[in-house]
Short mmCIF file of C-alpha atoms in Angstrom, two decimals:
data_model
loop_
_atom_site.label_atom_id
_atom_site.label_comp_id
_atom_site.label_asym_id
_atom_site.label_seq_id
_atom_site.Cartn_x
_atom_site.Cartn_y
_atom_site.Cartn_z
CA MET A 1039 117.97 132.54 126.76
CA ILE A 1040 117.94 128.71 125.48
CA ARG A 1041 121.27 128.24 123.97
CA VAL A 1042 121.23 126.27 120.86
CA GLY A 1043 123.47 123.91 118.70
CA ILE A 1044 122.89 122.40 115.31
CA ILE A 1045 124.38 119.25 113.89
CA GLY A 1046 124.39 118.93 110.35
CA GLY A 1047 123.88 122.59 109.23
CA ALA A 1048 124.38 122.62 105.25
CA GLY A 1049 121.02 120.89 104.08
CA TYR A 1050 117.62 122.48 103.36
CA THR A 1051 116.17 121.72 106.78
CA ALA A 1052 118.96 123.16 108.29
CA GLY A 1053 118.83 126.20 106.30
CA GLU A 1054 115.06 126.78 107.42
CA LEU A 1055 115.83 125.89 111.16
CA LEU A 1056 118.86 128.50 111.40
CA ARG A 1057 116.16 131.34 109.82
CA LEU A 1058 113.56 130.40 112.43
CA LEU A 1059 116.15 130.16 115.46
CA THR A 1060 117.83 133.39 114.29
CA PHE A 1061 114.82 135.30 114.80
CA HIS A 1062 113.28 133.25 117.77
CA PRO A 1063 112.65 135.87 120.55
CA LYS A 1064 114.21 133.38 122.80
CA VAL A 1065 116.91 131.56 121.23
CA GLU A 1066 120.71 132.09 120.96
CA ILE A 1067 122.39 130.08 118.40
CA VAL A 1068 125.82 129.14 119.96
CA PHE A 1069 126.99 126.99 116.85
CA ALA A 1070 126.18 125.05 113.32
CA GLN A 1071 127.99 122.09 112.70
CA SER A 1072 129.04 121.17 109.11
CA ASN A 1073 131.94 118.59 108.31
CA SER A 1074 131.65 119.55 104.39
CA GLN A 1075 131.49 123.54 105.21
CA ALA A 1076 133.46 123.99 108.10
CA GLY A 1077 134.76 127.50 108.45
CA LYS A 1078 132.99 129.05 105.88
CA PRO A 1079 130.03 131.25 107.11
CA ILE A 1080 126.75 130.29 107.33
CA HIS A 1081 125.30 132.94 104.90
CA GLU A 1082 127.48 131.52 102.40
CA LEU A 1083 125.64 128.41 102.22
CA HIS A 1084 122.22 129.88 103.73
CA PRO A 1085 122.15 132.98 101.46
CA ASP A 1086 119.00 134.24 102.97
CA LEU A 1087 120.70 135.16 106.20
CA LEU A 1088 122.93 137.50 104.72
CA GLY A 1089 123.00 140.43 107.09
CA ASP A 1090 121.29 138.23 109.74
CA THR A 1091 124.24 136.36 111.58
CA GLU A 1092 127.83 136.23 110.98
CA LEU A 1093 128.36 132.56 112.53
CA HIS A 1094 130.45 130.36 110.97
CA PHE A 1095 130.18 126.58 110.49
CA THR A 1096 132.29 124.33 113.02
CA PRO A 1097 133.93 121.23 112.20
CA ASN A 1098 132.88 119.79 115.89
CA PRO A 1099 130.43 120.75 118.96
CA ALA A 1100 131.66 124.24 119.78
CA GLY A 1101 130.22 125.32 123.24
CA GLU A 1102 127.87 124.35 126.11
CA VAL A 1103 123.89 124.47 124.92
CA ASP A 1104 120.74 123.37 125.94
CA VAL A 1105 119.12 122.09 123.29
CA LEU A 1106 120.95 120.07 120.03
CA PHE A 1107 119.10 119.98 116.46
CA PHE A 1108 120.08 116.79 114.53
CA CYS A 1109 120.09 117.89 110.96
CA GLY A 1110 122.37 115.81 109.43
CA GLY A 1111 120.27 112.59 107.83
CA HIS A 1112 118.96 109.59 108.18
CA GLY A 1113 121.56 107.35 110.23
CA LYS A 1114 123.76 109.82 111.20
CA THR A 1115 122.28 110.83 114.92
CA LYS A 1116 123.08 107.55 116.43
CA PRO A 1117 127.15 107.65 115.33
CA PHE A 1118 127.19 110.97 116.60
CA LEU A 1119 125.91 110.42 120.08
CA GLU A 1120 128.04 107.49 120.21
CA ALA A 1121 131.23 109.63 119.40
CA TYR A 1122 129.74 112.75 121.39
CA PRO A 1123 127.87 111.49 124.36
CA GLN A 1124 125.49 114.33 125.48
CA ALA A 1125 125.29 115.44 129.27
CA ASP A 1126 121.65 114.32 130.78
CA LYS A 1127 120.93 118.09 131.04
CA VAL A 1128 121.00 118.63 126.88
CA SER A 1129 117.54 118.21 125.25
CA LEU A 1130 117.95 116.54 122.08
CA ILE A 1131 115.70 116.60 118.80
CA ASP A 1132 116.39 114.71 116.07
CA LEU A 1133 114.96 115.33 112.50
CA SER A 1134 116.17 112.33 110.96
CA ARG A 1135 114.29 108.64 111.55
CA ASP A 1136 116.73 107.22 113.40
CA PHE A 1137 114.23 107.45 116.74
CA ARG A 1138 110.90 107.57 115.46
CA LEU A 1139 109.84 104.15 115.71
CA LYS A 1140 109.70 103.19 119.33
CA HIS A 1141 110.64 99.70 118.99
CA ASP A 1142 114.18 100.54 118.93
CA GLY A 1143 114.55 100.48 122.34
CA HIS A 1144 115.22 104.17 123.45
CA SER A 1145 113.56 107.14 125.01
CA PHE A 1146 112.75 109.39 122.39
CA ILE A 1147 109.05 110.84 122.35
CA TYR A 1148 107.61 110.66 118.89
CA GLY A 1149 107.47 114.27 118.14
CA LEU A 1150 103.92 114.88 116.67
CA PRO A 1151 102.25 117.86 118.90
CA GLU A 1152 98.61 116.93 117.73
CA LEU A 1153 99.62 113.55 119.04
CA ASN A 1154 101.83 113.49 121.95
CA ARG A 1155 101.80 117.45 123.05
CA GLU A 1156 101.91 116.61 127.20
CA ALA A 1157 104.68 113.83 126.34
CA ILE A 1158 106.83 116.30 124.32
CA THR A 1159 106.42 118.96 127.06
CA LYS A 1160 107.75 116.44 129.90
CA SER A 1161 110.79 115.05 127.63
CA HIS A 1162 113.96 116.02 126.51
CA GLN A 1163 114.50 113.64 123.92
CA VAL A 1164 112.21 113.84 120.84
CA ALA A 1165 112.19 112.33 117.48
CA ASN A 1166 110.84 114.80 114.84
CA PRO A 1167 108.45 112.97 112.67
CA GLY A 1168 108.75 112.78 108.50
CA CYS A 1169 107.11 115.12 106.24
CA PHE A 1170 104.93 112.91 104.72
CA ALA A 1171 104.39 111.32 107.65
CA THR A 1172 103.18 114.54 109.15
CA ALA A 1173 100.68 115.74 106.54
CA ILE A 1174 99.13 111.89 106.20
CA GLN A 1175 99.02 111.82 109.90
CA LEU A 1176 97.03 115.01 110.62
CA ALA A 1177 94.74 113.82 108.02
CA LEU A 1178 93.69 110.92 109.81
CA LEU A 1179 94.12 111.42 113.71
CA PRO A 1180 90.75 112.26 114.57
CA LEU A 1181 89.32 109.02 112.62
CA ALA A 1182 91.89 107.13 114.48
CA ASP A 1183 90.89 108.88 117.87
CA ALA A 1184 87.36 108.19 117.18
CA GLY A 1185 88.00 104.15 116.24
CA MET A 1186 86.62 105.08 112.86
CA LEU A 1187 89.49 103.70 110.37
CA LYS A 1188 88.17 100.27 109.77
CA SER A 1189 88.23 100.51 106.20
CA GLU A 1190 91.38 100.54 103.88
CA VAL A 1191 92.77 104.24 103.30
CA HIS A 1192 94.08 105.28 100.03
CA VAL A 1193 96.58 107.67 100.12
CA HIS A 1194 98.01 109.81 97.25
CA ALA A 1195 100.44 112.47 97.79
CA ILE A 1196 102.88 114.53 96.04
CA THR A 1197 106.09 116.15 97.27
CA GLY A 1198 108.47 119.07 96.56
CA SER A 1199 112.23 118.43 95.49
CA THR A 1200 113.44 119.57 98.66
CA GLY A 1201 111.84 116.34 100.30
CA ALA A 1202 114.72 114.49 98.67
CA GLY A 1203 117.49 116.77 100.71
CA GLN A 1204 120.07 119.06 99.23
CA GLN A 1205 122.54 116.38 97.59
CA PRO A 1206 121.43 115.96 93.85
CA SER A 1207 120.48 112.88 92.46
CA PRO A 1208 119.57 111.45 89.11
CA THR A 1209 115.48 112.48 89.81
CA THR A 1210 115.76 116.16 91.73
CA HIS A 1211 118.28 117.93 89.44
CA PHE A 1212 116.18 120.38 87.63
CA SER A 1213 116.15 119.23 84.01
CA TRP A 1214 114.78 115.68 85.20
CA ARG A 1215 112.04 117.05 87.62
CA ASN A 1216 110.79 120.07 85.68
CA ASN A 1217 107.83 119.23 83.64
CA ASN A 1218 107.92 115.78 84.85
CA VAL A 1219 106.29 113.59 87.79
CA SER A 1220 106.37 110.14 88.76
CA ILE A 1221 105.29 107.67 91.46
CA TYR A 1222 108.10 106.42 93.74
CA LYS A 1223 108.05 103.40 96.72
CA PRO A 1224 104.41 102.66 96.13
CA PHE A 1225 103.06 100.98 99.21
CA THR A 1226 106.42 100.52 100.87
CA HIS A 1227 107.65 103.96 101.92
CA GLN A 1228 109.93 104.55 104.87
CA HIS A 1229 107.38 106.75 106.51
CA LEU A 1230 104.77 103.98 106.73
CA GLY A 1231 105.83 102.54 109.63
CA GLU A 1232 105.55 105.96 111.96
CA ILE A 1233 101.99 106.47 110.50
CA HIS A 1234 101.02 103.09 111.54
CA GLN A 1235 102.44 103.40 114.85
CA SER A 1236 100.62 106.95 115.60
CA LEU A 1237 97.20 105.46 114.07
CA GLU A 1238 97.33 102.47 116.36
CA GLN A 1239 98.32 104.69 119.53
CA LEU A 1240 94.46 105.82 118.85
CA GLN A 1241 93.16 102.85 117.66
CA PRO A 1242 94.97 99.87 119.05
CA GLN A 1243 91.66 97.51 118.91
CA HIS A 1244 91.20 97.29 115.23
CA PRO A 1245 93.70 96.80 112.61
CA ILE A 1246 94.77 99.87 110.10
CA SER A 1247 95.16 99.34 106.35
CA ILE A 1248 97.14 102.28 104.27
CA ASN A 1249 97.58 102.22 100.52
CA PHE A 1250 100.49 104.69 99.86
CA LEU A 1251 101.12 106.07 96.78
CA PRO A 1252 104.33 109.09 97.07
CA VAL A 1253 104.52 111.29 94.01
CA ARG A 1254 107.56 113.31 92.99
CA GLY A 1255 106.04 116.79 91.93
CA ASN A 1256 107.91 119.44 90.03
CA PHE A 1257 107.84 122.06 92.37
CA SER A 1258 110.46 122.79 95.14
CA ARG A 1259 108.65 122.40 98.34
CA GLY A 1260 105.12 121.51 99.88
CA ILE A 1261 103.48 118.32 100.47
CA TYR A 1262 99.43 117.99 98.91
CA ALA A 1263 98.41 114.76 100.14
CA SER A 1264 94.64 113.08 99.82
CA ALA A 1265 93.39 110.57 101.50
CA TYR A 1266 90.07 108.40 100.84
CA LEU A 1267 88.10 105.73 102.77
CA HIS A 1268 84.71 104.00 103.15
CA LEU A 1269 82.70 105.93 105.93
CA ASP A 1270 79.02 105.96 106.88
CA MET A 1271 79.28 109.09 109.15
CA VAL A 1272 77.70 112.14 107.81
CA GLU A 1273 79.41 114.87 106.87
CA ALA A 1274 78.52 117.42 109.61
CA ALA A 1275 79.48 114.66 112.20
CA ILE A 1276 82.89 114.35 110.50
CA GLN A 1277 83.21 118.24 110.40
CA LYS A 1278 82.55 117.93 113.98
CA LEU A 1279 85.07 115.43 114.95
CA TYR A 1280 88.07 117.27 113.48
CA GLN A 1281 86.74 120.72 114.69
CA ILE A 1282 87.11 119.17 118.44
CA TYR A 1283 90.20 117.63 117.97
CA TYR A 1284 91.94 119.94 116.36
CA GLN A 1285 90.40 123.03 118.65
CA ASP A 1286 93.26 123.68 120.80
CA HIS A 1287 95.94 123.01 118.07
CA PRO A 1288 97.44 126.50 116.74
CA PHE A 1289 99.10 125.47 113.36
CA THR A 1290 96.29 122.89 112.14
CA HIS A 1291 93.08 124.71 110.48
CA LEU A 1292 90.15 123.36 108.66
CA THR A 1293 88.73 125.03 105.76
CA ASP A 1294 85.61 124.53 103.79
CA SER A 1295 86.67 125.66 100.51
CA ASN A 1296 88.96 123.64 98.28
CA PRO A 1297 92.68 124.30 99.11
CA ASN A 1298 96.13 124.54 97.28
CA LEU A 1299 99.40 124.49 98.30
CA LYS A 1300 100.60 128.04 98.30
CA GLN A 1301 98.41 128.25 101.23
CA VAL A 1302 101.14 126.51 103.47
CA VAL A 1303 104.18 127.13 101.77
CA GLY A 1304 106.56 129.17 103.97
CA THR A 1305 104.25 128.65 106.62
CA ASN A 1306 103.95 126.08 109.77
CA LYS A 1307 100.49 125.39 109.20
CA CYS A 1308 98.50 122.53 108.40
CA VAL A 1309 95.50 122.99 105.94
CA ILE A 1310 92.94 120.17 105.91
CA HIS A 1311 89.57 120.26 103.68
CA LEU A 1312 87.08 117.71 104.28
CA GLN A 1313 84.63 115.79 101.54
CA LYS A 1314 81.80 113.48 101.59
CA HIS A 1315 81.02 111.69 98.47
CA GLY A 1316 78.24 108.83 99.05
CA ASN A 1317 79.97 106.52 101.07
CA LYS A 1318 83.32 107.77 100.32
CA PHE A 1319 85.21 110.39 102.80
CA LEU A 1320 88.04 112.25 100.93
CA VAL A 1321 90.75 114.88 103.24
CA ILE A 1322 92.92 116.65 101.83
CA SER A 1323 95.92 117.33 104.15
CA MET A 1324 98.83 120.11 102.92
CA ILE A 1325 101.94 121.42 104.68
CA ASP A 1326 105.42 122.75 103.58
CA ASN A 1327 107.55 119.99 104.13
CA LEU A 1328 110.54 121.92 105.17
CA LEU A 1329 108.38 123.73 107.92
CA LYS A 1330 105.65 121.80 109.48
CA GLY A 1331 107.10 118.63 107.81
CA ALA A 1332 110.40 119.36 109.36
CA ALA A 1333 112.18 122.41 111.04
CA GLY A 1334 109.10 124.70 111.48
CA GLN A 1335 107.92 121.17 113.79
CA ALA A 1336 111.10 120.71 115.54
CA VAL A 1337 111.14 124.37 116.65
CA GLN A 1338 107.48 123.96 117.82
CA ASN A 1339 108.68 120.67 119.45
CA MET A 1340 111.50 123.28 121.40
CA ASN A 1341 109.00 125.42 122.51
CA LEU A 1342 106.45 122.79 124.41
CA MET A 1343 109.85 121.17 125.85
CA PHE A 1344 111.19 124.76 127.28
CA GLY A 1345 107.63 125.33 128.74
CA LEU A 1346 107.32 128.49 125.70
CA GLU A 1347 104.51 129.50 123.99
CA GLU A 1348 104.13 127.03 121.37
CA THR A 1349 103.78 129.46 118.48
CA ALA A 1350 106.96 131.38 119.70
CA GLY A 1351 108.79 132.25 116.64
CA LEU A 1352 106.28 130.60 114.01
CA GLN A 1353 104.68 133.66 113.27
CA ILE A 1354 105.77 133.27 109.60
CA LYS A 1355 103.55 134.07 106.51
CA GLY A 1356 103.37 131.83 103.15
CA ILE A 1357 104.59 133.34 100.03
CA GLY A 1358 101.05 134.12 98.93
CA PHE A 1359 100.68 134.85 95.43
#
């Protein structure tokens, strides 16, 4: 069994991670740490786990583990590792953005399996991608791999309120978010750095320009991203390009039908739909921001790091209709 510890166990992402790992056939959860909730039963904060676990939150790491997941928020992983240095044998999976960019001088591998699967299997330190970044990269990776991202890419992506975390803010309260929509951080969103990094890993020979408009949606979870660019390739050839790229990746699926967000919410899937309109190419990419965009992808990375089936513990079903 893989012994697991979770740092920062109180948030939405940690709750999903606890749910997945509680039922993972090869995992034993040793502890879930939370400064704010120390001493409380896990199911008190994550009530869906009532009857599934008797663990309580601990104020500090408590016990030997094989892997640590970091869910404590951006900027908190580095200070934690300085305060609690980990033995080389302990694998680290960071769900914050502390180690996603290579130029920061560290040994973390960027944990997008559809891009870096082989490197992840050999790594003991993985930086989990951001949620917007996951949806947008999966929409564009096959084109970058073929060197086809030569015109400006225009991205419009709408996310649910859980993407902002559990801590309330003026734009996450129900009374503000319900029946409402707004753009934020246009052209400057923090995930653009890791998106460019990944696409340029595949297409280093040509600069890539992305115009990204992130949108706050009036729903709880999920990301619906649409991207378009000028592309002269015929639609059948584009379809073949995507089919070949994703043929060995179990969670990314192409669909001929115009998709909707309920197809992915509650799953670790990314659903992609392609359309050609004259010389414009449109790709729609959808994920659950808490699963494929966070906790599910983190478990997927753990499976790869420990030599398990990539899908282990992730055969989860959506909410349906």
